[in-house]
mmCIF file of C-alpha atoms and ligand atoms in Angstrom:
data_model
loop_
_atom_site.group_PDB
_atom_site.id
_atom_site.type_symbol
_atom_site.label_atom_id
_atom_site.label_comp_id
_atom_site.label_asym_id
_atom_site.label_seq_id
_atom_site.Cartn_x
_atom_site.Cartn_y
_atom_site.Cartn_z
ATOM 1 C CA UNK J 1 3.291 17.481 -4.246
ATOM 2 C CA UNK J 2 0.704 19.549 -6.259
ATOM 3 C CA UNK J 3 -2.048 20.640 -2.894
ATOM 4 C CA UNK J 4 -3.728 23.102 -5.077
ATOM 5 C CA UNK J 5 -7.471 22.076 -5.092
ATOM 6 C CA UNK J 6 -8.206 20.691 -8.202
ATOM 7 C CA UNK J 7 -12.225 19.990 -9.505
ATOM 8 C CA UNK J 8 -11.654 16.618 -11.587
ATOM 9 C CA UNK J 9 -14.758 15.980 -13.997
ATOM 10 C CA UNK J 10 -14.481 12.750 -15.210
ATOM 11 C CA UNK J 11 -16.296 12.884 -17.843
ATOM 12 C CA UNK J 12 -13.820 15.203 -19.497
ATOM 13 C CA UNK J 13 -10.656 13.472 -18.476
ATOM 14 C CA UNK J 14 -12.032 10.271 -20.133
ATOM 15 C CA UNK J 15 -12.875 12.229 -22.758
ATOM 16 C CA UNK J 16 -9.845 14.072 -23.502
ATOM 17 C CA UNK J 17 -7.629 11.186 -22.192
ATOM 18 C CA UNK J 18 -9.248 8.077 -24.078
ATOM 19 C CA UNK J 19 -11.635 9.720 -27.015
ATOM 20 C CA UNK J 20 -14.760 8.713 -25.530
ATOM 21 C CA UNK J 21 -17.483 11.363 -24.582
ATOM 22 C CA UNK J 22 -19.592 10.275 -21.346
ATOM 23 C CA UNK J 23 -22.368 12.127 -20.001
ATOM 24 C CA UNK J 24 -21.116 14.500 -17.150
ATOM 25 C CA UNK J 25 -24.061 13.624 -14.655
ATOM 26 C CA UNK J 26 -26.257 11.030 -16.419
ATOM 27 C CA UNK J 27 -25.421 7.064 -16.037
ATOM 28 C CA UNK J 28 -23.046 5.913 -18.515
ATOM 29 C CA UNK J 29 -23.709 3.280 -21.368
ATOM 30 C CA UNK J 30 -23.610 0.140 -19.141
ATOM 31 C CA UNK J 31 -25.122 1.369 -16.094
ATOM 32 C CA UNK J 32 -28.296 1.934 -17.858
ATOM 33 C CA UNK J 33 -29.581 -1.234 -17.937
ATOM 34 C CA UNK J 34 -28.347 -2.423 -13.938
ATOM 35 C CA UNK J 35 -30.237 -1.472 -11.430
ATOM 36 C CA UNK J 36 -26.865 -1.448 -8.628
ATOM 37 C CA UNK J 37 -23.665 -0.300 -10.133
ATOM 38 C CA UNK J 38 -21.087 -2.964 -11.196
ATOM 39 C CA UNK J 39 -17.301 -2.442 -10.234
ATOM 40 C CA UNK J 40 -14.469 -4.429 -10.818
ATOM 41 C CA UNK J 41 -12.083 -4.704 -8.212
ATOM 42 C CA UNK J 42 -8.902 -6.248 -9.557
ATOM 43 C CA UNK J 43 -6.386 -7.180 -6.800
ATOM 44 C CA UNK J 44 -2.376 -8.316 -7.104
ATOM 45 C CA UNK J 45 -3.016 -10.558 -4.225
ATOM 46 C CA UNK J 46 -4.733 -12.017 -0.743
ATOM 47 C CA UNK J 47 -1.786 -13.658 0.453
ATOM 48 C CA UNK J 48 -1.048 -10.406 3.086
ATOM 49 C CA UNK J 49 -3.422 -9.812 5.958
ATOM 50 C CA UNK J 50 -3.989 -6.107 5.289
ATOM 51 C CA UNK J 51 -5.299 -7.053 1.713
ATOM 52 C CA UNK J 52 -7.909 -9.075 3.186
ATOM 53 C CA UNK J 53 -9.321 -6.449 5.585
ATOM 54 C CA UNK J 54 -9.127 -3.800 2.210
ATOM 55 C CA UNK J 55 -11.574 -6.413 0.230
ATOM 56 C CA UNK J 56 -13.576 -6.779 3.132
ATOM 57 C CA UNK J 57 -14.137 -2.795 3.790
ATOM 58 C CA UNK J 58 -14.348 -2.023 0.311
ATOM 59 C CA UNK J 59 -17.192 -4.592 -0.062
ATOM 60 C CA UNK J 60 -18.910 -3.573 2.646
ATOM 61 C CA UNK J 61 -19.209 0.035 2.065
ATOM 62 C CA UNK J 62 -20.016 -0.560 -1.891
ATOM 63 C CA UNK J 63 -22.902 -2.566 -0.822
ATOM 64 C CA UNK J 64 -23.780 0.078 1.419
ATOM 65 C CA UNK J 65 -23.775 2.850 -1.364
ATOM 66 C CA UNK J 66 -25.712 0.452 -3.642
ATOM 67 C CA UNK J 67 -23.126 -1.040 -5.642
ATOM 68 C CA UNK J 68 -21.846 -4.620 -6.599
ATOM 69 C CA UNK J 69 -18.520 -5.519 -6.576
ATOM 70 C CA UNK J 70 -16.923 -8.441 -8.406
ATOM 71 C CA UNK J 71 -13.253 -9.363 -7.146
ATOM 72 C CA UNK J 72 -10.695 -11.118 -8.586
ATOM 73 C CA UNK J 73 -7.039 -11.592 -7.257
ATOM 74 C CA UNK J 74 -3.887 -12.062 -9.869
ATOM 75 C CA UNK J 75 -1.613 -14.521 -6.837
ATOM 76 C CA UNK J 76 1.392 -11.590 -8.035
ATOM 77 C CA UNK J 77 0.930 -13.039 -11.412
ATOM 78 C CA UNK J 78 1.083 -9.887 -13.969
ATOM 79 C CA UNK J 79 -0.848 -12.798 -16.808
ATOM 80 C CA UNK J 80 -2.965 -13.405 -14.774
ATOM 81 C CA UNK J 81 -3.981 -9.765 -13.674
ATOM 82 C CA UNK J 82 -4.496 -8.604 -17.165
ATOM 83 C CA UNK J 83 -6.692 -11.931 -17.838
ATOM 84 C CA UNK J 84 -8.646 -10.611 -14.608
ATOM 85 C CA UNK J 85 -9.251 -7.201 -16.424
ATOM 86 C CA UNK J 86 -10.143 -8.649 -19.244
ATOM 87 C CA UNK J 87 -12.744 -10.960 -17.421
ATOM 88 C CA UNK J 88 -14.201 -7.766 -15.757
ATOM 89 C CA UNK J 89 -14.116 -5.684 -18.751
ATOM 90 C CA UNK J 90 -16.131 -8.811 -20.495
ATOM 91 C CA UNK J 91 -18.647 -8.592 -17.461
ATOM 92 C CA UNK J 92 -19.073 -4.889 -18.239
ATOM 93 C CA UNK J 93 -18.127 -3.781 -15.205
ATOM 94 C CA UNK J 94 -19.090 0.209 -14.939
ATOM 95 C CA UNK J 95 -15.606 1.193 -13.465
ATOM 96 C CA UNK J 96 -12.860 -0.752 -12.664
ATOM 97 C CA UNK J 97 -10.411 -0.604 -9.424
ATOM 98 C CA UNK J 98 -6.884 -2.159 -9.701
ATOM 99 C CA UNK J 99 -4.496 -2.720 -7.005
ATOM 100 C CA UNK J 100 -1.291 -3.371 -9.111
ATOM 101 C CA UNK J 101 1.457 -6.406 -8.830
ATOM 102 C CA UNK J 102 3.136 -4.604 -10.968
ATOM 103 C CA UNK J 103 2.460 -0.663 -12.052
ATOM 104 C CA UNK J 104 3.934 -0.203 -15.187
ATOM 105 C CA UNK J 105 2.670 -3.595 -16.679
ATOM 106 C CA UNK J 106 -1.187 -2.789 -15.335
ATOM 107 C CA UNK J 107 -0.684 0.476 -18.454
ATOM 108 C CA UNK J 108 -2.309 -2.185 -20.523
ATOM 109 C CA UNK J 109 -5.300 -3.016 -18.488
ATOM 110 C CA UNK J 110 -5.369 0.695 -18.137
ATOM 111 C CA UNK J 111 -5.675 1.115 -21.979
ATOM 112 C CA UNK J 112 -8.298 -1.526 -22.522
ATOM 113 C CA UNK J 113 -10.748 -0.368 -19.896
ATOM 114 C CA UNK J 114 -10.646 2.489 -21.384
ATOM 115 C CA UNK J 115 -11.520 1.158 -25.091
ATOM 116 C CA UNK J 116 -14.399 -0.111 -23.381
ATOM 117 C CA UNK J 117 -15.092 3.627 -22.133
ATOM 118 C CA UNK J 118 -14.422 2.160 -17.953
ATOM 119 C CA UNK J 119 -12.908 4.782 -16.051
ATOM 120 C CA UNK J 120 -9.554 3.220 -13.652
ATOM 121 C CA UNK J 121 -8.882 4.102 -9.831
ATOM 122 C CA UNK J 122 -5.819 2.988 -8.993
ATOM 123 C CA UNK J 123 -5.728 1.618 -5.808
ATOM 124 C CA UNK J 124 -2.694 2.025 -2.833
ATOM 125 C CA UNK J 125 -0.300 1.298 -6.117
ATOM 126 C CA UNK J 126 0.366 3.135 -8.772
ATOM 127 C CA UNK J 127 -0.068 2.130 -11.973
ATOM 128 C CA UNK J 128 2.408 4.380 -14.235
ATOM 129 C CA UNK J 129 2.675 5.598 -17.774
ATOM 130 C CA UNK J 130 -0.944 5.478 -18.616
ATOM 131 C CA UNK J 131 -3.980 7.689 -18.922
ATOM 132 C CA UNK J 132 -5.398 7.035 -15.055
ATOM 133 C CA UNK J 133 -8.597 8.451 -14.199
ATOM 134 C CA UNK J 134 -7.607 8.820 -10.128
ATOM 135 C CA UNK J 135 -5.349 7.119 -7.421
ATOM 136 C CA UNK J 136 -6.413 6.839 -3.814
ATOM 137 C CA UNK J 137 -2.831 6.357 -1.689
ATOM 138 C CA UNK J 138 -1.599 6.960 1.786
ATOM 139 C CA UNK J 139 1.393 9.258 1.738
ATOM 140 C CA UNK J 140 3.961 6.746 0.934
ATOM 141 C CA UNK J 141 6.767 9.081 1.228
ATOM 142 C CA UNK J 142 6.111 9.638 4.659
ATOM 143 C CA UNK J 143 5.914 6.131 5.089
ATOM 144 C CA UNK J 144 9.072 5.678 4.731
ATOM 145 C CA UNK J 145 10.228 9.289 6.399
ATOM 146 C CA UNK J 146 8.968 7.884 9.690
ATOM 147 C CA UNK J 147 10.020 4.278 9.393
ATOM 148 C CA UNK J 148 13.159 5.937 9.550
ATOM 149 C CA UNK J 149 12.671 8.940 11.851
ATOM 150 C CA UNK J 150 11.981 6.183 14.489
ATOM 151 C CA UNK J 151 15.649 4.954 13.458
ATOM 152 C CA UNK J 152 17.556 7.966 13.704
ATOM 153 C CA UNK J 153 15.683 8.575 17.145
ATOM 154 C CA UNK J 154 17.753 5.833 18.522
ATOM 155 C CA UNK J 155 21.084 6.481 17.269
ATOM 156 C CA UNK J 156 23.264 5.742 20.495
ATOM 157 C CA UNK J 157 24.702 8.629 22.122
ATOM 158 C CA UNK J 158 27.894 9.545 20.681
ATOM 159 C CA UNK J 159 27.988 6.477 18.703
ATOM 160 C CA UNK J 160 26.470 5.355 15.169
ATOM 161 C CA UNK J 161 23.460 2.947 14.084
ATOM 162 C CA UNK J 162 24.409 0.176 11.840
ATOM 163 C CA UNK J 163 21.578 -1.041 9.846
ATOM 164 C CA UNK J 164 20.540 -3.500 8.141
ATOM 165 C CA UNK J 165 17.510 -2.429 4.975
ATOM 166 C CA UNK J 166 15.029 -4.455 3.534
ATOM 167 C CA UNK J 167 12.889 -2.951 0.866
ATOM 168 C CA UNK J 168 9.656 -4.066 -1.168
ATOM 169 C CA UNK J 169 8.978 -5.352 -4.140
ATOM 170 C CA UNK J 170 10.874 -3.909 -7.106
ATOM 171 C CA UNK J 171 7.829 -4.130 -9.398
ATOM 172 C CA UNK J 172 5.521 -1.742 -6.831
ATOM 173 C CA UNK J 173 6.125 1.630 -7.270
ATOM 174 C CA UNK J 174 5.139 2.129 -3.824
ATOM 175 C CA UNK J 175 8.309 0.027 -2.789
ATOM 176 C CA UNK J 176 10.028 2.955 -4.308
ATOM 177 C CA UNK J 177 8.928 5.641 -2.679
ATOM 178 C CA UNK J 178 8.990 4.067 0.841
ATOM 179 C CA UNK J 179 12.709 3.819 0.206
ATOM 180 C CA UNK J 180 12.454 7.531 -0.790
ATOM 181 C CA UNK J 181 11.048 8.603 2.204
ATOM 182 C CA UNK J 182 13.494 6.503 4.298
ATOM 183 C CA UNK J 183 16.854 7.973 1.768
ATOM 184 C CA UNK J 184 15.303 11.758 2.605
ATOM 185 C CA UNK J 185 15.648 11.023 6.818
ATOM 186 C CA UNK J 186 18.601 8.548 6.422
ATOM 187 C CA UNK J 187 21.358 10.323 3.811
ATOM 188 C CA UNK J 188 22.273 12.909 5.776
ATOM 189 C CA UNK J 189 23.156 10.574 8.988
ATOM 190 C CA UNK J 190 25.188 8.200 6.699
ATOM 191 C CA UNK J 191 26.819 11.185 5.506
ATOM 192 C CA UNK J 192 27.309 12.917 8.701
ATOM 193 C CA UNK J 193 28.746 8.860 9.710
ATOM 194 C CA UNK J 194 25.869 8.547 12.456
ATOM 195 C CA UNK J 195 23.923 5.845 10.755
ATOM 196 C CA UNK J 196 25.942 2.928 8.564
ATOM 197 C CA UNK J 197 23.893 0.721 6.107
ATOM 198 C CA UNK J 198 25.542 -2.915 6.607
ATOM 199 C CA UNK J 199 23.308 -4.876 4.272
ATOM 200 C CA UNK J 200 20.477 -3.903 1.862
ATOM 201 C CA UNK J 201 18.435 -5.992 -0.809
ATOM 202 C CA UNK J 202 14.876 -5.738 -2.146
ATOM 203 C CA UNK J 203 12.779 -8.567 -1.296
ATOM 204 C CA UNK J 204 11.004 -9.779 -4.272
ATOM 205 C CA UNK J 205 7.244 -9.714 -4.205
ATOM 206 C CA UNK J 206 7.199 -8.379 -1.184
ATOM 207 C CA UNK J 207 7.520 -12.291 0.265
ATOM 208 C CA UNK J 208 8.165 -12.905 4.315
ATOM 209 C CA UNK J 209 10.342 -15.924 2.742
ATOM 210 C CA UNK J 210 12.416 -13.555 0.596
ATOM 211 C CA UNK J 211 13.301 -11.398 4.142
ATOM 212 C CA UNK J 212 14.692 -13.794 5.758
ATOM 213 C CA UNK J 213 17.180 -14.868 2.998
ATOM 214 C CA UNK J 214 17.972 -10.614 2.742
ATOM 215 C CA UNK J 215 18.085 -10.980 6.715
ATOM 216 C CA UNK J 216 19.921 -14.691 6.706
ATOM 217 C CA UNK J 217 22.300 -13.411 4.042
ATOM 218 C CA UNK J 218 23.188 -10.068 6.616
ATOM 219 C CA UNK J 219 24.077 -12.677 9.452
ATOM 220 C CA UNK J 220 26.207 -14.584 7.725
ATOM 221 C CA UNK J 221 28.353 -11.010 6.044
ATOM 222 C CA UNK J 222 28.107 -9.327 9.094
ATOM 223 C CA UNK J 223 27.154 -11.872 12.334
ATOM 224 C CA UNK J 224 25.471 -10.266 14.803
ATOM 225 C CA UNK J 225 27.112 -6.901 14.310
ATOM 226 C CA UNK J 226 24.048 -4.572 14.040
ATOM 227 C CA UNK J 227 21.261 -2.782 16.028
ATOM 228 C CA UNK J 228 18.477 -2.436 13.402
ATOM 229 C CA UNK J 229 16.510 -3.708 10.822
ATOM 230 C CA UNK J 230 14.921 -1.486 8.594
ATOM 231 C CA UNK J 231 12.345 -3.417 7.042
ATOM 232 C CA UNK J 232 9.635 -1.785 4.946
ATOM 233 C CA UNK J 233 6.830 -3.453 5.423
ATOM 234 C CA UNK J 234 5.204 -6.145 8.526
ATOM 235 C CA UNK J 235 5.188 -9.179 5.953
ATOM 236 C CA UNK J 236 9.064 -8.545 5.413
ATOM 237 C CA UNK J 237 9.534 -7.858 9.097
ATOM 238 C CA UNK J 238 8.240 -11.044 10.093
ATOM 239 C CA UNK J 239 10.745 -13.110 8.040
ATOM 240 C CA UNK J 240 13.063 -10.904 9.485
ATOM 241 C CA UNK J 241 12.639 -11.562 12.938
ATOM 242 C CA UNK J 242 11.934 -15.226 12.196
ATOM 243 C CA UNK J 243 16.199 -15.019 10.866
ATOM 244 C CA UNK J 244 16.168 -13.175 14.454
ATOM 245 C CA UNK J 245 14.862 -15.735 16.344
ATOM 246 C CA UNK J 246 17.379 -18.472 15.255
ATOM 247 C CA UNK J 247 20.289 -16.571 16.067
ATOM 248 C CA UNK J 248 18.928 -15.819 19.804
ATOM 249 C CA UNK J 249 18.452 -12.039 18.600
ATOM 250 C CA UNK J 250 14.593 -11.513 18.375
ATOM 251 C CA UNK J 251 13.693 -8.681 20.729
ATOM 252 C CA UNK J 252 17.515 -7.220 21.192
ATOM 253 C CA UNK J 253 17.688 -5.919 17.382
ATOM 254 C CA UNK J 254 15.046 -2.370 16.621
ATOM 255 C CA UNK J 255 13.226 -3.506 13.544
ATOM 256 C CA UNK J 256 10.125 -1.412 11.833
ATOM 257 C CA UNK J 257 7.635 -2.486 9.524
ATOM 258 C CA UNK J 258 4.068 -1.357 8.189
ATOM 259 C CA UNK J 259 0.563 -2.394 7.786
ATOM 260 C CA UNK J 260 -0.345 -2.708 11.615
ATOM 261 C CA UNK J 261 -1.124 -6.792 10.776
ATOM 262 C CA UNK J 262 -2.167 -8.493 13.540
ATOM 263 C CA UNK J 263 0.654 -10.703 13.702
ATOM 264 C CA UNK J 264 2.657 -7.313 13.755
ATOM 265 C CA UNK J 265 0.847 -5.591 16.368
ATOM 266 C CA UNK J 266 1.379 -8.499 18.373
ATOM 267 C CA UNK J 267 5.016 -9.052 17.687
ATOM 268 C CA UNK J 268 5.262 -5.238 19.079
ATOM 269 C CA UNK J 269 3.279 -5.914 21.865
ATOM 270 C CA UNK J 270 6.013 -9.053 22.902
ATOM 271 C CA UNK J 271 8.918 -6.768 21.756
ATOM 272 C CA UNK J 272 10.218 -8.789 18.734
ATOM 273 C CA UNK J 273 9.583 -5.850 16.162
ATOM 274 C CA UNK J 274 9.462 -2.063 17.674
ATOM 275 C CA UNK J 275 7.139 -0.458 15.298
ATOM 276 C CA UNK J 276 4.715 -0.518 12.570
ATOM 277 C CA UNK J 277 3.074 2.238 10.349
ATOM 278 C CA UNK J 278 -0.587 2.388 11.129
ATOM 279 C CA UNK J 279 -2.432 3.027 8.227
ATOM 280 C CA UNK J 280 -6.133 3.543 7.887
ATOM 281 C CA UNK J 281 -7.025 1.059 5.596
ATOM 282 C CA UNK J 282 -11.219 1.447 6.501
ATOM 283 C CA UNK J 283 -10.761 5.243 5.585
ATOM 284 C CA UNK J 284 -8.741 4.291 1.987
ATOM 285 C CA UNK J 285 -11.502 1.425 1.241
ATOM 286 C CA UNK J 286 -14.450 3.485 2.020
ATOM 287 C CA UNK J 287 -13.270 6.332 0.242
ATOM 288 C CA UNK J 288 -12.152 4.191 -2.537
ATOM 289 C CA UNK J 289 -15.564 3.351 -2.573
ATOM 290 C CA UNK J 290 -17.606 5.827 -2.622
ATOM 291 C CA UNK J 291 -15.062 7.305 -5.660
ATOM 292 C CA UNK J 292 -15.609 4.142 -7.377
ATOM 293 C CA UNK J 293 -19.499 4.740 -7.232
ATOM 294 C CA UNK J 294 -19.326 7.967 -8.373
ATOM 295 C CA UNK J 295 -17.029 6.951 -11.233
ATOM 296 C CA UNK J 296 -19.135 4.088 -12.070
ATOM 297 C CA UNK J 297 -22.188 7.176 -12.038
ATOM 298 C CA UNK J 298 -20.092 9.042 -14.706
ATOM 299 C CA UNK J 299 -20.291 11.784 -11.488
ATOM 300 C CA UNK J 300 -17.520 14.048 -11.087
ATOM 301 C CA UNK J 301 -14.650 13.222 -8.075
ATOM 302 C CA UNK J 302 -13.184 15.951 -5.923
ATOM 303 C CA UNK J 303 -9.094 15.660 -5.347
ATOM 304 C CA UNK J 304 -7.094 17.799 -3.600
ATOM 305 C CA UNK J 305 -3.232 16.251 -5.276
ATOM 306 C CA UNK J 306 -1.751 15.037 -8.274
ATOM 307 C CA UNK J 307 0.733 12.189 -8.675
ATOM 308 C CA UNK J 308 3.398 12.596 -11.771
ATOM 309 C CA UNK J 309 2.640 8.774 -13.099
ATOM 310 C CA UNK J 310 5.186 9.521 -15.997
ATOM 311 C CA UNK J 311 2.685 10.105 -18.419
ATOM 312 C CA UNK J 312 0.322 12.621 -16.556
ATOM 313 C CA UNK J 313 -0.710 14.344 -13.593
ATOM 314 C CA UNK J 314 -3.245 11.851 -11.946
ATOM 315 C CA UNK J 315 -6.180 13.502 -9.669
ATOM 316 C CA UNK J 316 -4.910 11.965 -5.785
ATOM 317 C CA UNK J 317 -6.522 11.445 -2.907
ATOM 318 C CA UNK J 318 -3.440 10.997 -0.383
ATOM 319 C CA UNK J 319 -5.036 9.456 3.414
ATOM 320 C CA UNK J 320 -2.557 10.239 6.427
ATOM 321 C CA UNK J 321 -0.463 7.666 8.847
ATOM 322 C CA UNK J 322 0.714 7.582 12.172
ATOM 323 C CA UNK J 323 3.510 5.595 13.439
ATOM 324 C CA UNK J 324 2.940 3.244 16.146
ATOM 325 C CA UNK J 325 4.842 0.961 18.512
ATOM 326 C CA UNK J 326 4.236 -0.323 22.845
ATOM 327 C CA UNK J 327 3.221 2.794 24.006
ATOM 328 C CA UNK J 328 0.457 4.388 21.525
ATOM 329 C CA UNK J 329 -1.021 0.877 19.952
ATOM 330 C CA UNK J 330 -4.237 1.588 22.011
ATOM 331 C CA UNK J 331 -4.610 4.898 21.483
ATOM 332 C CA UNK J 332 -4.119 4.137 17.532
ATOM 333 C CA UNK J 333 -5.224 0.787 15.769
ATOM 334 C CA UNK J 334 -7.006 -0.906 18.797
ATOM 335 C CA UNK J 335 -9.314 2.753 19.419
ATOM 336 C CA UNK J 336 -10.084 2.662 15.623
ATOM 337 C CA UNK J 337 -11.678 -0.424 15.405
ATOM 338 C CA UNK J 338 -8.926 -1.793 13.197
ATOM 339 C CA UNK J 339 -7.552 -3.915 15.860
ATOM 340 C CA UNK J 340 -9.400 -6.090 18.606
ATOM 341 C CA UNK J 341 -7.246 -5.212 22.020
ATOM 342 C CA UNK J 342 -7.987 -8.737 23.065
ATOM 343 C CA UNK J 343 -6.477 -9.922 20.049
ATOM 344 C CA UNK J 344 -3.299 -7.841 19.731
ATOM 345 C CA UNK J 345 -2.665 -8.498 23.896
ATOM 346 C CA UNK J 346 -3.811 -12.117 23.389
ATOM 347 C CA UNK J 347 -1.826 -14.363 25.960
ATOM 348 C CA UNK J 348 -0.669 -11.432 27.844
HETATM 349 C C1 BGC A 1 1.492 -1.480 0.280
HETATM 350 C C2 BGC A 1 1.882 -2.000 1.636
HETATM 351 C C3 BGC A 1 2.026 -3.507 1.573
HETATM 352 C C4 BGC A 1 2.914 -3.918 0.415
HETATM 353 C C5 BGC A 1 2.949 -5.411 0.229
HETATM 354 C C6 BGC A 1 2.484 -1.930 -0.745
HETATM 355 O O1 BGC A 1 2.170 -1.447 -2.002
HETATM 356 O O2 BGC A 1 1.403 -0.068 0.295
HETATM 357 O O3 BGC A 1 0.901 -1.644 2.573
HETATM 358 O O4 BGC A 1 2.573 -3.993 2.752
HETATM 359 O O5 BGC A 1 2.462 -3.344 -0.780
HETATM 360 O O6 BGC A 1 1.706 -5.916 -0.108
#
């Protein structure tokens, strides 16, 4: 990664990217005659918890800055995404955010906000092979590098840890580099014969429903001959342990996840799944934010990394993660706000 501190002007990206020349500090064309900003926020889905709370936050904190924000979720459909772009792009939105389904098809949405002269933050996801403005991530990599860290931390003594892996949804990029981050930590145990890898399948979409068949399918190849579950997210690790639970194994088999959802946090707090990755979501929506205004202002953005897209170098903001299970899920998610402790401990 690219940590050199790099001064991105807008202006000129879009102008040297897409052929259109914007005014460096002035409004653009369609903010002249608004008085509030108008961004587009264009999501893949609701269906997952954590994509709830990152509408909510970014909402919230564009209001706050001044700005409107007009929403519209795609249900995983890639159509339908591209028909939300378009809607937004019709509604002249004055800079668009997209949370991909999928990143390489979003190129297109990509290429038509920028006819339109809209500058593109790509949001958690990236969207690849296009002329992106900026993307706003957590470090995925390490994502995935401590998923499995917690794994190889529990390798028994003298023995090996057989795993089963679940990964994301092939279409999200990010579903790729979580299993990069968990190959970097994991490879050199399966070589060195401490860690085995019984099962593995990518669960499409990223659906619970889809984990439990990956899970289901691991029971019947290998019974009830394994100590882990490496799933990648907390969606996935819930249909997981819901497989789990009908066999009588919830609670005795380590499985991870990500997201710190509720239902997650809870789960960890009654033992059926170990850990989760806590990321910040209010820091990457209010950030994403306040970027988006400043786009939308045709105001230069500051970024500190670049992210190889396959086409260019995209300007990065990367937000850091911590990895939480029992002991440290007050000290993380419930001190931040993100989680109520009556909620997580409800019942107990
Ligand atoms: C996000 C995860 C999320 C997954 C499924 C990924 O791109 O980074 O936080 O769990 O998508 O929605």
């Amino acid at each position: 990664m690219n940590l050199r501190l790099l001064l991105v002007v807008v202006s000129c990206v879009l102008s040297v990217v897409t052929g259109l020349v914007v005014s460096r500090s002035g409004s653009g064309p369609k903010t002249a005659s608004r008085q509030r900003p108008l961004i587009g926020l264009s999501m893949d889905t609701l269906k997952e918890e954590r994509w709830q709370s990152d509408r909510d936050l970014f909402l919230k904190k564009a209001d706050e800055l001044g700005a409107d924000v007009a929403v519209q979720s795609a249900n995983s459909d890639d159509t339908r995404q591209i028909m939300d772009v378009t809607s937004l792009i019709t509604q002249k939105v004055d800079a668009l955010v997209i949370i991909p389904h999928n990143g390489e098809a979003m190129a297109k949405a990509v290429a038509m906000a920028h006819e339109a002269g809209i500058p593109v933050l790509s949001y958690d996801r990236l969207i690849t092979g296009c002329d992106l403005d900026l993307y706003i991530t957590f470090d995925n990599v390490k994502v995935g590098e401590l998923q499995a860290k917690f794994l190889a931390d529990r390798i028994p003594a003298g023995g090996k840890l057989r795993l089963v892996r679940i990964y994301g949804a092939k279409t999200d990029n990010n579903a790729k580099l979580f299993k990069q981050g968990q190959d970097n930590v994991l490879q050199p145990l399966i070589a060195a014969g401490k860690v085995e890898v019984l099962h593995e399948d990518w669960a499409d979409d990223w659906k619970p429903e889809n984990a439990k068949k990956i899970a289901n399918a691991a029971l019947t190849k290998i019974g009830h001959n394994f100590d882990a579950i490496l799933a990648s997210n907390d969606g996935t690790a819930g249909g997981a342990i819901q497989a789990l639970t009908e066999e009588g194994l919830a609670g005795k088999v380590i499985v991870t996840g990500q997201d710190a959802d509720l239902a997650a946090c809870q789960r960890i707090v009654n033992g059926t799944q170990t850990m989760t990755i806590y990321k910040p979501i209010p820091q990457l929506a209010n950030r994403a934010a306040e970027i988006a205004v400043q786009l939308a202002k045709r105001r230069p953005i500051v970024a500190k990394a670049e992210t190889d897209n396959g086409k260019i170098a995209v300007p990065s903001v990367l937000l850091d993660i911590v990895a939480v299970t029992q002991d440290n899920m007050r000290d993380t998610v419930v001190k931040d706000g993100f989680r109520k402790e009556a909620d997580v401990y409800q019942g107990k």
